[in-house]
XYZ file of C-alpha atoms in Angstrom:
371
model
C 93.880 147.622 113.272
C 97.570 146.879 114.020
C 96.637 142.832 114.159
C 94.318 142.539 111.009
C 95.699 141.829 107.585
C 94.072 143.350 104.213
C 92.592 141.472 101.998
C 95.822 142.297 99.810
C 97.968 140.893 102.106
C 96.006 137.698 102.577
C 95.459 136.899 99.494
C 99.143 137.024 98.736
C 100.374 135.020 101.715
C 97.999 132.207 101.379
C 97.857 132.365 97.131
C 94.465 132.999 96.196
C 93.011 136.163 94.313
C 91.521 138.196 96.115
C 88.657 138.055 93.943
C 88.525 134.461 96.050
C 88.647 136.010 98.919
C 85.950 138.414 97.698
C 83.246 135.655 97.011
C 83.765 133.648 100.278
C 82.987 137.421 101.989
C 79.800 137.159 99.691
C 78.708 133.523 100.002
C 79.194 134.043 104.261
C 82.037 131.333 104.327
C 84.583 133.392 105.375
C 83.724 137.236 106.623
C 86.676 140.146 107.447
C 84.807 141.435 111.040
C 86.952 144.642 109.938
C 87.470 147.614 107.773
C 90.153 149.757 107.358
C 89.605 153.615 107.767
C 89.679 153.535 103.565
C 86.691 151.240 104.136
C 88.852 147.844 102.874
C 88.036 144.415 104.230
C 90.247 143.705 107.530
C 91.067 140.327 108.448
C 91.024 139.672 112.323
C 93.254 136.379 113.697
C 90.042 134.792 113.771
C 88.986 135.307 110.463
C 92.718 134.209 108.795
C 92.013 130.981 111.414
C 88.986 130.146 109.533
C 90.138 131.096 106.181
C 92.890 128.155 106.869
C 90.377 125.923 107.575
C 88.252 126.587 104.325
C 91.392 126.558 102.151
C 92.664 123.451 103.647
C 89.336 121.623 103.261
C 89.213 123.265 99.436
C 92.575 121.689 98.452
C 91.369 118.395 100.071
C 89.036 118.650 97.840
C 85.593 119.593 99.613
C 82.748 121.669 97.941
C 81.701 124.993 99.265
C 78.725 123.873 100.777
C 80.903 120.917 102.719
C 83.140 123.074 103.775
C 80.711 125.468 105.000
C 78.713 122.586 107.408
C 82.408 121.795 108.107
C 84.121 125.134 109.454
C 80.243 126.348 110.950
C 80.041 122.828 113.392
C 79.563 124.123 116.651
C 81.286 121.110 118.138
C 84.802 121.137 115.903
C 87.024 124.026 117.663
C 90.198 125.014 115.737
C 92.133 122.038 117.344
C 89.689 119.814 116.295
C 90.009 120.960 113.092
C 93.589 120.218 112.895
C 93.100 117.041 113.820
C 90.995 115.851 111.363
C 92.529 117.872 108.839
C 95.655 116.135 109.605
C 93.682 112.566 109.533
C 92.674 113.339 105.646
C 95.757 114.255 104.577
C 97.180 111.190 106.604
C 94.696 109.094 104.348
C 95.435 111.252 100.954
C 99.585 110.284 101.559
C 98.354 106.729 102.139
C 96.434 106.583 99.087
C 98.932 108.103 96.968
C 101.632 105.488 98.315
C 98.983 102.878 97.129
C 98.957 104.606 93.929
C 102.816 104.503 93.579
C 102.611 100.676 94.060
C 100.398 99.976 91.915
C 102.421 102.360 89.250
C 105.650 100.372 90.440
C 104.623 97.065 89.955
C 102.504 97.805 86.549
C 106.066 99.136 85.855
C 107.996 95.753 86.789
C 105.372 94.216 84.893
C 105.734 96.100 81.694
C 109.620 95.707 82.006
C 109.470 92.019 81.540
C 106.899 92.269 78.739
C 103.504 91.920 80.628
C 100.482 93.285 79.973
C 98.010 94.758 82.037
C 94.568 94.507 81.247
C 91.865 97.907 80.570
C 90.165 96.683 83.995
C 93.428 96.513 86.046
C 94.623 99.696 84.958
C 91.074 102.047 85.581
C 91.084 99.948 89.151
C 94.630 101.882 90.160
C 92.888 105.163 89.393
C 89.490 104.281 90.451
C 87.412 103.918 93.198
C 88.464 100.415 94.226
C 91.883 101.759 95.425
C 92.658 101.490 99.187
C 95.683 101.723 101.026
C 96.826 98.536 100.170
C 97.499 97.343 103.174
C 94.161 98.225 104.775
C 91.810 96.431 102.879
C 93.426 93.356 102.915
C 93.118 93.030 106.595
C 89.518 91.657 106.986
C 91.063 88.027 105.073
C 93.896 87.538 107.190
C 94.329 90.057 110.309
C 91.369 88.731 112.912
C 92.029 88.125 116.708
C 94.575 85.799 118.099
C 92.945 84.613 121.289
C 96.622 83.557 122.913
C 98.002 86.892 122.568
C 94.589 88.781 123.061
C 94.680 87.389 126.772
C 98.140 88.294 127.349
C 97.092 92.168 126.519
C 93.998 92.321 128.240
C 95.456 91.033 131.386
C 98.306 93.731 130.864
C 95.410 96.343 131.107
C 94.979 95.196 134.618
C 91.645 96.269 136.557
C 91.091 99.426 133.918
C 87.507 100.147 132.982
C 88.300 102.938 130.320
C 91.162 102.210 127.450
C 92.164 104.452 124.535
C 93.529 102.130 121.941
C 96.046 104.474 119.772
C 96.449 103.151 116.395
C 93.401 101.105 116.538
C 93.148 99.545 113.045
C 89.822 97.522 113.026
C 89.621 97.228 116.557
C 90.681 93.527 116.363
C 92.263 93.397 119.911
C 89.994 95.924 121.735
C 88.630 94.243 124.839
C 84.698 93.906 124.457
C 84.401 93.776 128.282
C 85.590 97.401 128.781
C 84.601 101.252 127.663
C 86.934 101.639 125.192
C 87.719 104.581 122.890
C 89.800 104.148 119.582
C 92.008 105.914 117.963
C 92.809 105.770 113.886
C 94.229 107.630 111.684
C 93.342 105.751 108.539
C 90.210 106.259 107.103
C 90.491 102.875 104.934
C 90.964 100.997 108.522
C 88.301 103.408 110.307
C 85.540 102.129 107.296
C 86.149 97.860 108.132
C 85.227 98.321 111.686
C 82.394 96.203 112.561
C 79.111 97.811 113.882
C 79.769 96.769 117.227
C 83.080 98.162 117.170
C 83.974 100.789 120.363
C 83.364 104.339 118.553
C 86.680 105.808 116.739
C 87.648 109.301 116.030
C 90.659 110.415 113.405
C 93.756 110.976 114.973
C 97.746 110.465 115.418
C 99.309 109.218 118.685
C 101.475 112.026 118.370
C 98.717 114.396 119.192
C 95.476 112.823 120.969
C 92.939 114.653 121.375
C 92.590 114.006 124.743
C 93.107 115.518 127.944
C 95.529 114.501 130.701
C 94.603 111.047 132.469
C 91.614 110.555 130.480
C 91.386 106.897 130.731
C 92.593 104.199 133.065
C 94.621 102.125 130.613
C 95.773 103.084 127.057
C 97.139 100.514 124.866
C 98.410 99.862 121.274
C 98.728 97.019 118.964
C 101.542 96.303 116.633
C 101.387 99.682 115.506
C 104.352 101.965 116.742
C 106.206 100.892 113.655
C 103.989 102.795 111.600
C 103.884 106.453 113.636
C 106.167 109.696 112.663
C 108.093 109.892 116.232
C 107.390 106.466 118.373
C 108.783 108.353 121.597
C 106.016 111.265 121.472
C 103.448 109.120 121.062
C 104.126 107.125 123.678
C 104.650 109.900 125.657
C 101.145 110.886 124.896
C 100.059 107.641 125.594
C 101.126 108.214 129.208
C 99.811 111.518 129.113
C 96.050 110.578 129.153
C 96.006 106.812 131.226
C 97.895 105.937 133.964
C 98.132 102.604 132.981
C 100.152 102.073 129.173
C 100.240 98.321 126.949
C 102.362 98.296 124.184
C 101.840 95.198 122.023
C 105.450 95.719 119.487
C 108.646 93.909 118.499
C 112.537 93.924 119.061
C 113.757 95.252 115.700
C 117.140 94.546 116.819
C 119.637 91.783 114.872
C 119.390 89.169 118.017
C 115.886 89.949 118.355
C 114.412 89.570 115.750
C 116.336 90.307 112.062
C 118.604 87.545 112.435
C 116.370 85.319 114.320
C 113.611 84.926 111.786
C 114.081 82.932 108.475
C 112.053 85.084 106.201
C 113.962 88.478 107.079
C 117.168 86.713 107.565
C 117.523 84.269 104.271
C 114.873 86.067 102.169
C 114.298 89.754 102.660
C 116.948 91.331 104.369
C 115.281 94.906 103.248
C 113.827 94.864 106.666
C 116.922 96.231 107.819
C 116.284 99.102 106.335
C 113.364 99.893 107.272
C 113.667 99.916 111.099
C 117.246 101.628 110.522
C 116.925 104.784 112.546
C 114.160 103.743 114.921
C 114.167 103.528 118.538
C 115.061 100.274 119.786
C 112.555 98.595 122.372
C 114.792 99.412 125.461
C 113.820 102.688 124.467
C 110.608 102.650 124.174
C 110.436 100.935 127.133
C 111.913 103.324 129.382
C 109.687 106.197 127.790
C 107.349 104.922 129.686
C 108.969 103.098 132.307
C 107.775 99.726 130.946
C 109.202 96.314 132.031
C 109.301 93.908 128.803
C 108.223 90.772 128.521
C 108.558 88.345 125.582
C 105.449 87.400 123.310
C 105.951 83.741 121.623
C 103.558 83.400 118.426
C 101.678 79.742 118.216
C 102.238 77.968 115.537
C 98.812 78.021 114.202
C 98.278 82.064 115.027
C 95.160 83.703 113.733
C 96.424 87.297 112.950
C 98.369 87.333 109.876
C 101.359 89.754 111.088
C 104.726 89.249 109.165
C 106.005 86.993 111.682
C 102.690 84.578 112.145
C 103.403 81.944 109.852
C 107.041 81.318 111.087
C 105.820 77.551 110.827
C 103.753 77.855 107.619
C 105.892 79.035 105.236
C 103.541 78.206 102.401
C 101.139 80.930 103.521
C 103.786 83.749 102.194
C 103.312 82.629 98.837
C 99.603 84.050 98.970
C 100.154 87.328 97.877
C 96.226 88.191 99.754
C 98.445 86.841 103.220
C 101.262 89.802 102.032
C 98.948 92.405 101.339
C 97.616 92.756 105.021
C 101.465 93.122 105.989
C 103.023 96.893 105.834
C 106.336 95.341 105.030
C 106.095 93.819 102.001
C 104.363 96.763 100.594
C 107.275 98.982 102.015
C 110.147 97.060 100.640
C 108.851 97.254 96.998
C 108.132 94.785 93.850
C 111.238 94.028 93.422
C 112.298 92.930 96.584
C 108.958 91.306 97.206
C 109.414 88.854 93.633
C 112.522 87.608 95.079
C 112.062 86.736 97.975
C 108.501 85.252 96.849
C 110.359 83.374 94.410
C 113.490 82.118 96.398
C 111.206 80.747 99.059
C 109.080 78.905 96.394
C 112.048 77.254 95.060
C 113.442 76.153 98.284
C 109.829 74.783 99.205
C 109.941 72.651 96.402
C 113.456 71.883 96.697
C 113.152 70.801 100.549
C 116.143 73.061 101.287
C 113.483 75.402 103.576
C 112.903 72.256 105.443
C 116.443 71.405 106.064
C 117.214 74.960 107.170
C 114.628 75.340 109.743
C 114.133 71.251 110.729
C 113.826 72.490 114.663
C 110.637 74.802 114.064
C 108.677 71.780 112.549
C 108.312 70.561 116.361
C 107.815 73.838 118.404
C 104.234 74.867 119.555
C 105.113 78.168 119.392
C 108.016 80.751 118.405
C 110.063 83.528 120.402
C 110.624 85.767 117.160
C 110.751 89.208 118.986
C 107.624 89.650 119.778
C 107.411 92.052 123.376
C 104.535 93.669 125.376
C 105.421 96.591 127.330
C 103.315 97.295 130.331
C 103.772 100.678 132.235
């Protein structure tokens, strides 16, 4: 008995009563395989394992009889179960971030004597709220054909890709078994019913084994992960082939070099302070880099694609599909909004930028790292 726990003892590490602990015994959701020689419930490893898993799915939220179907699936083993544990609370942080938005810019709203109406305020509660980036990305975020080809010739002669970070799916190569990857349940709901199947997960921790796939690729999403360097180490874990479609954060590369972060919203300094640069990333993996330009008419809305259009930033529907102007804030957001509208008007944006007006396309950072 020197590895089982009483039902004391468990019930005041993981802060339930034990009458709790009691009723799942009763119910069959969780069951102590042990007794004590005083004839007390015994929990086993295995039984505290599973008691984890019920409590975590209870705090998420889940009903008995969920949780129950849940823990009892004979195809979800206990790393499974992290995973997708970690996926929901992945999506419950998102959806509180959308939350504090929406409180923020109510907030800015109030503070300059604005009203909100009964129907705005019930939608930030309600069940119309998304991560805010998410579901604005069917409007503005579709394929760009130019840089699709440039990726899918990266993957070379693979058959199988894992695409980490997989969003919609908007760049997954239809001619090819592909497997996606998503943590976000918001993005994981908008793929199309043709879509390559998708399971909830982090690149930090696929659920894959080693050399899985012949290719593995991601698309302008290694901004968003925890630790950048693991998951692309875990990229190269599972597929001998890696594409990496990301961006130069540096000053030269990109900061500097692009009018909207440079004379408008120099927040984005901020938020790539700290992160590894793309000679870094690059050598994770033993990548050679090659420059991406963006056309001047590009069909994915990404922060940088309207470098010739800067009328399109004043949609705020254009914004909402881009992770940076929900990270920098209201504030920062209104100004820049708001300084670019003026110098639209004023023709002082024009006179800045007069050599992008004739360029088919734009060398703003953009890189593709193929390993």
């Amino acid at each position: 008995m020197a590895e089982h726990l009483t039902v004391g003892r468990v019930a005041e590490l993981a802060g339930v009563s034990v009458r709790t602990l009691h009723h799942y015994d009763e119910i069959g959701l969780v069951q102590p395989s042990a007794r004590t020689s005083a004839g007390y419930r015994a929990y086993a490893p295995a039984d505290v394992e599973r008691l984890r898993e019920v409590l975590a799915y209870r705090r998420l939220g889940f009903g008995l009889r969920e949780i129950a179907d849940l823990a009892d699936d004979p195809a979800t083993d206990a790393v499974a179960h992290l995973h997708r544990l970690r996926g929901l609370l992945l999506e419950q942080r998102d959806r509180a971030g959308a939350m504090v938005t929406a409180i923020d810019r109510e907030l800015e709203a109030r503070a300059r004597g604005l009203g909100t109406t009964p129907e705005e305020q019930l939608t930030m509660f309600g069940a119309q709220l998304y991560d805010s980036i998410g579901a604005a990305y069917p409007a503005t975020r579709r394929t760009e054909p130019r840089i699709a080809a440039r990726v899918w010739e990266a993957l070379g002669d693979a058959r199988t890709v894992l695409n980490v970070g997989a969003g919609t799916g908007s760049y997954e190569p239809a001619d090819r078994e592909v497997t996606a990857v998503e943590p976000s349940a918001v993005m994981r709901a908008q793929r199309g019913p043709d879509a390559a199947p998708c399971v909830a997960g982090s690149a930090e921790s696929l659920p894959f084994d080693d050399q899985s796939f012949d290719a593995a690729m991601a698309f302008s999403t290694v901004h968003h992960w925890r630790d950048p360097i693991a998951g692309l180490r875990e990229m190269r874990r599972v597929a001998r082939r890696v594409v990496v479609f990301t961006h130069d954060a540096s000053d030269t590369g990109w900061r500097n070099r692009f009018w909207l972060s440079r004379d408008y919203l120099p927040e984005v300094a901020g938020l790539v302070a700290g992160r590894p640069p793309v000679e870094d990333l690059a050598a994770t993996i033993g990548a050679r880099i090659e420059p991406v330009l963006i056309p001047w008419d590009c069909a994915d809305g990404f922060f940088e694609a309207y470098w010739r259009r800067p009328e399109v930033y004043l949609d705020e529907s254009a914004r909402r599909a881009v992770s940076i102007w929900t990270r920098v804030g209201p504030e920062a957001e209104q100004r820049a909004v708001s300084r670019l509208r003026a110098d639209l008007d004023s023709g002082r944006w024009a006179d800045r930028n007069r050599e992008l007006l004739s360029l088919d396309a734009a060398e703003l950072g953009l890189r593709l790292l193929v390993a």
